[in-house]
């Protein structure tokens, strides 16, 4: 079994079989990560460059760790300390790095479509680690893996994605993946943070009432308010957002059932989620981070296998 694509640019272009293969392979790598010796030789002699043109904590460390666990040779690159700050273009930067015989590129960029552009111009396999407001495919895969692990399946599961849907690549990738795998998806947030035609475009239901949404769902994936991507006022204040849509202990205690709480990070504590919920026993936020390493190992392994 192999993936249908040479690159991982987004979930949109993956098949259901691709997603299942990645999740099954990640299960095997999660088992490897429980062993005393967590390293396997699968990517020996493969060279991977991590190109981060935008800040990251979880995704970058997770990819670097996944590459090391697979015995790949890795180079990490930050735009702020590179010749990009002297005006070098994306294509020149990548071509210079590739001339040093690099096999795979993991890239995060603030411009939507940047990894797709690269994939048309260079021979190496590209993995999208988040592009603008477009997609964050490995986040959606690790979210799906975590839901599967916690609840036993994706088919028929009721998943709510709550908050800043408008600016969220995590929301978009999650919606593509969950719909392909047969889950029901509702997006919830203030009308100003939900794209107008999302039901027609992506086949999800929209709900503006947070209590009703939480009563409906099995799992709530709570998103960060992305103030850095908002160039106009979309709600009156962070305090008011917390009062209307923040996930609080009181709100969870008022429900008739116990739901699973997820967040991709970084968290704005006291805005979209309160600390006692983020750190509480319904939260699987740190399991999501843990699972990210196994999922990224699976993606790297399957793409390297396809390239050989
Ligand atoms: N979830 C996520 O992408 O986090 P980072 O921005 O820290 O990588």
CSV table of C-alpha atoms and ligand atoms in Angstrom, one decimal:
chain,number,residue,atom,x,y,z
A,1,UNK,CA,0.0,0.0,0.0
A,2,UNK,CA,1.3,3.5,-0.8
A,3,UNK,CA,-0.1,7.0,-0.8
A,4,UNK,CA,-1.8,8.4,-4.0
A,5,UNK,CA,0.4,11.5,-4.0
A,6,UNK,CA,4.1,12.3,-3.9
A,7,UNK,CA,3.5,15.3,-1.7
A,8,UNK,CA,1.3,16.1,1.4
A,9,UNK,CA,0.0,19.5,0.4
A,10,UNK,CA,-3.4,19.2,2.1
A,11,UNK,CA,-6.2,16.9,3.1
A,12,UNK,CA,-8.4,18.1,0.3
A,13,UNK,CA,-6.5,15.9,-2.3
A,14,UNK,CA,-6.1,12.8,-0.2
A,15,UNK,CA,-8.3,9.8,-0.6
A,16,UNK,CA,-10.1,8.0,2.3
A,17,UNK,CA,-7.6,5.1,1.7
A,18,UNK,CA,-4.7,7.5,2.0
A,19,UNK,CA,-6.0,8.8,5.4
A,20,UNK,CA,-6.6,5.3,6.7
A,21,UNK,CA,-3.1,4.2,5.6
A,22,UNK,CA,-1.5,7.2,7.4
A,23,UNK,CA,-3.6,6.5,10.6
A,24,UNK,CA,-2.8,2.8,10.6
A,25,UNK,CA,0.9,3.5,10.0
A,26,UNK,CA,0.9,6.0,12.9
A,27,UNK,CA,-0.5,3.3,15.2
A,28,UNK,CA,2.6,1.2,14.5
A,29,UNK,CA,4.9,4.2,15.1
A,30,UNK,CA,3.1,5.0,18.3
A,31,UNK,CA,4.0,1.5,19.5
A,32,UNK,CA,7.6,2.1,18.5
A,33,UNK,CA,7.6,5.3,20.6
A,34,UNK,CA,6.6,3.4,23.7
A,35,UNK,CA,9.7,1.2,23.5
A,36,UNK,CA,12.9,2.0,25.5
A,37,UNK,CA,14.8,2.5,22.2
A,38,UNK,CA,12.5,4.8,20.2
A,39,UNK,CA,14.6,5.0,17.0
A,40,UNK,CA,14.2,3.0,13.8
A,41,UNK,CA,16.4,3.0,10.7
A,42,UNK,CA,13.6,3.6,8.2
A,43,UNK,CA,14.8,6.9,6.8
A,44,UNK,CA,18.6,6.3,7.0
A,45,UNK,CA,20.2,8.2,4.1
A,46,UNK,CA,17.2,10.4,3.5
A,47,UNK,CA,17.8,14.2,4.0
A,48,UNK,CA,15.0,16.4,5.1
A,49,UNK,CA,14.9,20.2,5.4
A,50,UNK,CA,12.5,21.9,7.7
A,51,UNK,CA,11.7,25.3,6.3
A,52,UNK,CA,9.8,27.5,8.7
A,53,UNK,CA,8.9,30.9,7.4
A,54,UNK,CA,6.4,31.4,10.2
A,55,UNK,CA,6.7,30.8,13.9
A,56,UNK,CA,5.9,27.3,15.4
A,57,UNK,CA,6.5,25.4,18.6
A,58,UNK,CA,4.6,22.1,18.3
A,59,UNK,CA,4.7,21.4,14.6
A,60,UNK,CA,8.4,22.2,14.2
A,61,UNK,CA,9.6,20.2,17.2
A,62,UNK,CA,7.3,17.3,16.3
A,63,UNK,CA,8.6,17.1,12.8
A,64,UNK,CA,12.2,17.3,14.0
A,65,UNK,CA,11.6,14.6,16.5
A,66,UNK,CA,9.8,12.4,14.0
A,67,UNK,CA,12.7,12.7,11.6
A,68,UNK,CA,15.3,11.9,14.2
A,69,UNK,CA,13.2,8.9,15.4
A,70,UNK,CA,13.3,7.6,11.8
A,71,UNK,CA,17.1,8.2,11.5
A,72,UNK,CA,16.8,10.8,8.8
A,73,UNK,CA,19.5,13.5,8.3
A,74,UNK,CA,17.8,16.9,9.1
A,75,UNK,CA,18.4,20.6,8.6
A,76,UNK,CA,16.2,23.2,10.2
A,77,UNK,CA,15.8,26.7,8.7
A,78,UNK,CA,14.2,29.8,10.2
A,79,UNK,CA,13.4,32.6,7.7
A,80,UNK,CA,14.3,35.3,10.3
A,81,UNK,CA,17.9,34.2,10.6
A,82,UNK,CA,18.4,33.4,6.8
A,83,UNK,CA,19.1,35.3,3.6
A,84,UNK,CA,15.3,35.7,3.1
A,85,UNK,CA,15.8,38.8,5.3
A,86,UNK,CA,18.1,40.1,2.6
A,87,UNK,CA,15.4,39.7,-0.1
A,88,UNK,CA,16.1,36.2,-1.4
A,89,UNK,CA,13.0,34.7,-3.0
A,90,UNK,CA,11.2,31.5,-1.8
A,91,UNK,CA,12.2,29.6,-5.0
A,92,UNK,CA,15.9,30.8,-4.9
A,93,UNK,CA,16.1,29.8,-1.2
A,94,UNK,CA,14.7,26.3,-1.8
A,95,UNK,CA,16.7,25.7,-5.0
A,96,UNK,CA,19.9,26.6,-3.1
A,97,UNK,CA,19.0,24.2,-0.3
A,98,UNK,CA,18.1,21.4,-2.8
A,99,UNK,CA,21.4,21.8,-4.6
A,100,UNK,CA,22.8,20.3,-1.4
A,101,UNK,CA,20.9,17.0,-2.2
A,102,UNK,CA,17.8,17.2,0.0
A,103,UNK,CA,15.1,14.6,-0.5
A,104,UNK,CA,12.1,16.1,1.4
A,105,UNK,CA,11.0,19.5,2.4
A,106,UNK,CA,8.7,20.3,5.3
A,107,UNK,CA,7.4,23.8,5.0
A,108,UNK,CA,5.3,26.3,6.9
A,109,UNK,CA,4.6,29.6,5.3
A,110,UNK,CA,2.2,32.5,6.0
A,111,UNK,CA,1.1,32.6,2.3
A,112,UNK,CA,-1.7,30.2,1.4
A,113,UNK,CA,-0.5,28.0,-1.6
A,114,UNK,CA,3.3,28.4,-0.9
A,115,UNK,CA,3.9,24.6,-0.7
A,116,UNK,CA,1.7,24.1,-3.8
A,117,UNK,CA,3.9,26.6,-5.7
A,118,UNK,CA,7.1,24.8,-4.6
A,119,UNK,CA,5.7,21.4,-5.6
A,120,UNK,CA,5.3,22.7,-9.2
A,121,UNK,CA,9.0,23.8,-9.3
A,122,UNK,CA,11.2,21.4,-7.4
A,123,UNK,CA,11.7,17.6,-7.5
A,124,UNK,CA,11.7,17.0,-3.7
A,125,UNK,CA,8.6,15.7,-1.8
A,126,UNK,CA,6.9,18.6,-0.1
A,127,UNK,CA,5.0,18.4,3.2
A,128,UNK,CA,2.8,21.3,4.1
A,129,UNK,CA,3.3,22.2,7.8
A,130,UNK,CA,0.6,25.0,7.6
A,131,UNK,CA,0.1,27.5,4.8
A,132,UNK,CA,-1.6,30.8,5.6
A,133,UNK,CA,-5.3,30.2,6.1
A,134,UNK,CA,-5.5,27.3,3.7
A,135,UNK,CA,-4.5,23.9,5.3
A,136,UNK,CA,-2.6,22.2,8.1
A,137,UNK,CA,-2.8,18.6,7.0
A,138,UNK,CA,-0.7,16.9,9.7
A,139,UNK,CA,-2.7,18.8,12.4
A,140,UNK,CA,-5.9,17.3,11.0
A,141,UNK,CA,-4.3,13.8,10.9
A,142,UNK,CA,-3.1,14.0,14.5
A,143,UNK,CA,-6.5,15.3,15.6
A,144,UNK,CA,-8.2,12.4,13.8
A,145,UNK,CA,-5.7,9.9,15.3
A,146,UNK,CA,-6.5,11.4,18.8
A,147,UNK,CA,-10.3,11.2,18.3
A,148,UNK,CA,-9.9,7.5,17.1
A,149,UNK,CA,-7.7,6.7,20.1
A,150,UNK,CA,-10.1,8.3,22.6
A,151,UNK,CA,-13.5,7.3,21.1
A,152,UNK,CA,-12.8,4.2,18.9
A,153,UNK,CA,-13.9,5.6,15.5
A,154,UNK,CA,-14.6,8.5,13.2
A,155,UNK,CA,-17.6,7.3,11.2
A,156,UNK,CA,-20.8,8.8,12.6
A,157,UNK,CA,-18.9,10.8,15.3
A,158,UNK,CA,-20.3,14.2,16.1
A,159,UNK,CA,-17.5,16.8,16.0
A,160,UNK,CA,-17.9,20.5,16.7
A,161,UNK,CA,-15.2,22.9,15.6
A,162,UNK,CA,-15.6,26.1,17.6
A,163,UNK,CA,-14.2,29.6,17.3
A,164,UNK,CA,-12.3,31.4,14.6
A,165,UNK,CA,-13.3,29.3,11.6
A,166,UNK,CA,-12.6,32.1,9.1
A,167,UNK,CA,-8.9,32.3,9.7
A,168,UNK,CA,-8.2,28.7,10.5
A,169,UNK,CA,-6.2,26.3,8.3
A,170,UNK,CA,-6.8,23.7,11.1
A,171,UNK,CA,-10.6,24.0,10.7
A,172,UNK,CA,-10.4,23.6,6.9
A,173,UNK,CA,-8.1,20.5,7.1
A,174,UNK,CA,-10.2,19.0,9.9
A,175,UNK,CA,-13.4,19.5,7.9
A,176,UNK,CA,-12.0,17.9,4.8
A,177,UNK,CA,-10.7,14.9,6.8
A,178,UNK,CA,-13.7,14.3,9.0
A,179,UNK,CA,-16.2,14.5,6.1
A,180,UNK,CA,-14.2,12.0,4.1
A,181,UNK,CA,-14.1,9.6,7.0
A,182,UNK,CA,-17.9,9.8,7.6
A,183,UNK,CA,-18.1,12.1,10.7
A,184,UNK,CA,-20.7,14.7,11.2
A,185,UNK,CA,-19.3,18.2,11.6
A,186,UNK,CA,-20.8,21.4,13.0
A,187,UNK,CA,-18.9,24.7,13.1
A,188,UNK,CA,-19.8,27.2,15.8
A,189,UNK,CA,-18.7,30.8,16.6
A,190,UNK,CA,-19.8,34.4,16.1
A,191,UNK,CA,-21.2,35.0,12.6
A,192,UNK,CA,-18.3,37.3,11.8
A,193,UNK,CA,-15.8,34.4,12.3
A,194,UNK,CA,-17.6,31.9,10.1
A,195,UNK,CA,-17.4,32.1,6.3
A,196,UNK,CA,-20.8,32.9,4.7
A,197,UNK,CA,-21.0,30.0,2.3
A,198,UNK,CA,-19.2,27.3,4.4
A,199,UNK,CA,-22.3,24.9,4.2
A,200,UNK,CA,-22.4,25.0,0.4
A,201,UNK,CA,-18.6,24.9,0.1
A,202,UNK,CA,-17.6,22.3,2.7
A,203,UNK,CA,-20.9,20.5,3.6
A,204,UNK,CA,-20.8,21.4,7.3
A,205,UNK,CA,-23.7,22.7,9.5
A,206,UNK,CA,-23.4,26.1,11.2
A,207,UNK,CA,-24.6,26.8,14.7
A,208,UNK,CA,-24.3,30.0,16.6
A,209,UNK,CA,-25.4,28.8,20.0
A,210,UNK,CA,-22.5,27.4,22.0
A,211,UNK,CA,-24.6,25.5,24.5
A,212,UNK,CA,-26.7,23.7,21.8
A,213,UNK,CA,-23.4,22.8,20.0
A,214,UNK,CA,-21.8,21.3,23.0
A,215,UNK,CA,-25.0,19.3,23.9
A,216,UNK,CA,-25.0,17.9,20.3
A,217,UNK,CA,-21.3,16.9,20.0
A,218,UNK,CA,-19.1,14.0,21.1
A,219,UNK,CA,-15.9,16.0,20.7
A,220,UNK,CA,-15.3,19.8,20.7
A,221,UNK,CA,-12.2,21.0,18.9
A,222,UNK,CA,-11.7,24.6,20.2
A,223,UNK,CA,-9.7,26.9,18.0
A,224,UNK,CA,-7.4,29.8,18.8
A,225,UNK,CA,-8.6,33.4,18.1
A,226,UNK,CA,-6.0,34.4,15.5
A,227,UNK,CA,-5.7,38.1,16.2
A,228,UNK,CA,-2.6,38.3,14.0
A,229,UNK,CA,-4.6,37.3,10.9
A,230,UNK,CA,-7.6,39.7,11.6
A,231,UNK,CA,-7.2,43.1,9.9
A,232,UNK,CA,-10.6,44.4,11.1
A,233,UNK,CA,-12.6,44.3,14.3
A,234,UNK,CA,-14.7,41.1,14.2
A,235,UNK,CA,-15.9,41.0,17.8
A,236,UNK,CA,-16.0,43.7,20.5
A,237,UNK,CA,-13.4,42.4,23.0
A,238,UNK,CA,-11.6,39.2,24.1
A,239,UNK,CA,-13.6,39.4,27.4
A,240,UNK,CA,-16.9,39.5,25.5
A,241,UNK,CA,-15.7,36.6,23.2
A,242,UNK,CA,-15.0,34.5,26.4
A,243,UNK,CA,-18.4,35.3,27.8
A,244,UNK,CA,-20.2,34.3,24.6
A,245,UNK,CA,-18.1,31.5,23.2
A,246,UNK,CA,-15.4,30.6,25.8
A,247,UNK,CA,-15.3,27.0,26.9
A,248,UNK,CA,-15.6,27.2,30.7
A,249,UNK,CA,-16.0,24.6,33.5
A,250,UNK,CA,-19.4,26.0,34.3
A,251,UNK,CA,-20.5,25.5,30.7
A,252,UNK,CA,-19.3,21.9,30.6
A,253,UNK,CA,-20.9,21.1,34.0
A,254,UNK,CA,-24.2,22.4,32.7
A,255,UNK,CA,-24.3,19.7,29.9
A,256,UNK,CA,-26.2,16.4,30.2
A,257,UNK,CA,-23.1,14.4,29.1
A,258,UNK,CA,-19.3,14.4,29.2
A,259,UNK,CA,-17.6,15.5,25.9
A,260,UNK,CA,-14.0,15.4,24.8
A,261,UNK,CA,-12.1,18.7,24.6
A,262,UNK,CA,-9.4,19.3,22.0
A,263,UNK,CA,-7.3,22.3,21.0
A,264,UNK,CA,-4.5,22.5,18.4
A,265,UNK,CA,-2.5,25.1,20.4
A,266,UNK,CA,-1.2,27.6,21.0
A,267,UNK,CA,-3.9,28.3,23.6
A,268,UNK,CA,-5.2,31.7,24.5
A,269,UNK,CA,-6.1,30.9,28.1
A,270,UNK,CA,-9.2,32.7,29.4
A,271,UNK,CA,-10.2,33.6,25.8
A,272,UNK,CA,-11.4,30.6,23.8
A,273,UNK,CA,-10.9,28.2,26.7
A,274,UNK,CA,-10.4,28.5,30.4
A,275,UNK,CA,-7.4,26.9,32.2
A,276,UNK,CA,-9.4,24.5,34.3
A,277,UNK,CA,-10.9,23.0,31.1
A,278,UNK,CA,-7.7,23.0,29.1
A,279,UNK,CA,-5.9,21.2,32.0
A,280,UNK,CA,-9.0,19.2,33.1
A,281,UNK,CA,-9.8,15.5,32.7
A,282,UNK,CA,-11.9,15.9,29.6
A,283,UNK,CA,-9.1,17.5,27.7
A,284,UNK,CA,-6.8,15.5,25.4
A,285,UNK,CA,-4.7,18.5,24.3
A,286,UNK,CA,-1.4,17.0,25.4
A,287,UNK,CA,-2.3,13.6,23.9
A,288,UNK,CA,-2.8,15.5,20.6
A,289,UNK,CA,0.7,16.8,20.8
A,290,UNK,CA,2.1,13.4,21.8
A,291,UNK,CA,0.3,11.8,18.8
A,292,UNK,CA,1.7,14.4,16.5
A,293,UNK,CA,5.1,12.7,16.5
A,294,UNK,CA,3.8,9.2,15.5
A,295,UNK,CA,1.5,10.8,12.8
A,296,UNK,CA,4.4,12.8,11.3
A,297,UNK,CA,6.6,9.7,11.4
A,298,UNK,CA,3.9,7.9,9.4
A,299,UNK,CA,3.7,10.7,6.8
A,300,UNK,CA,7.4,11.0,6.4
A,301,UNK,CA,7.8,7.2,6.1
A,302,UNK,CA,5.0,6.8,3.5
A,303,UNK,CA,6.2,9.7,1.4
A,304,UNK,CA,9.9,8.5,1.5
A,305,UNK,CA,8.7,5.0,0.6
A,306,UNK,CA,6.8,6.4,-2.4
A,307,UNK,CA,9.8,8.4,-3.6
A,308,UNK,CA,12.1,5.2,-3.8
B,1,LIG,N1,-0.8,23.5,16.3
B,1,LIG,C1,0.2,24.2,15.8
B,1,LIG,O1,0.4,24.3,14.5
B,1,LIG,O2,1.1,24.7,16.7
B,1,LIG,P1,2.4,25.5,16.3
B,1,LIG,O3,2.0,26.8,15.6
B,1,LIG,O4,3.1,25.8,17.6
B,1,LIG,O5,3.2,24.6,15.4
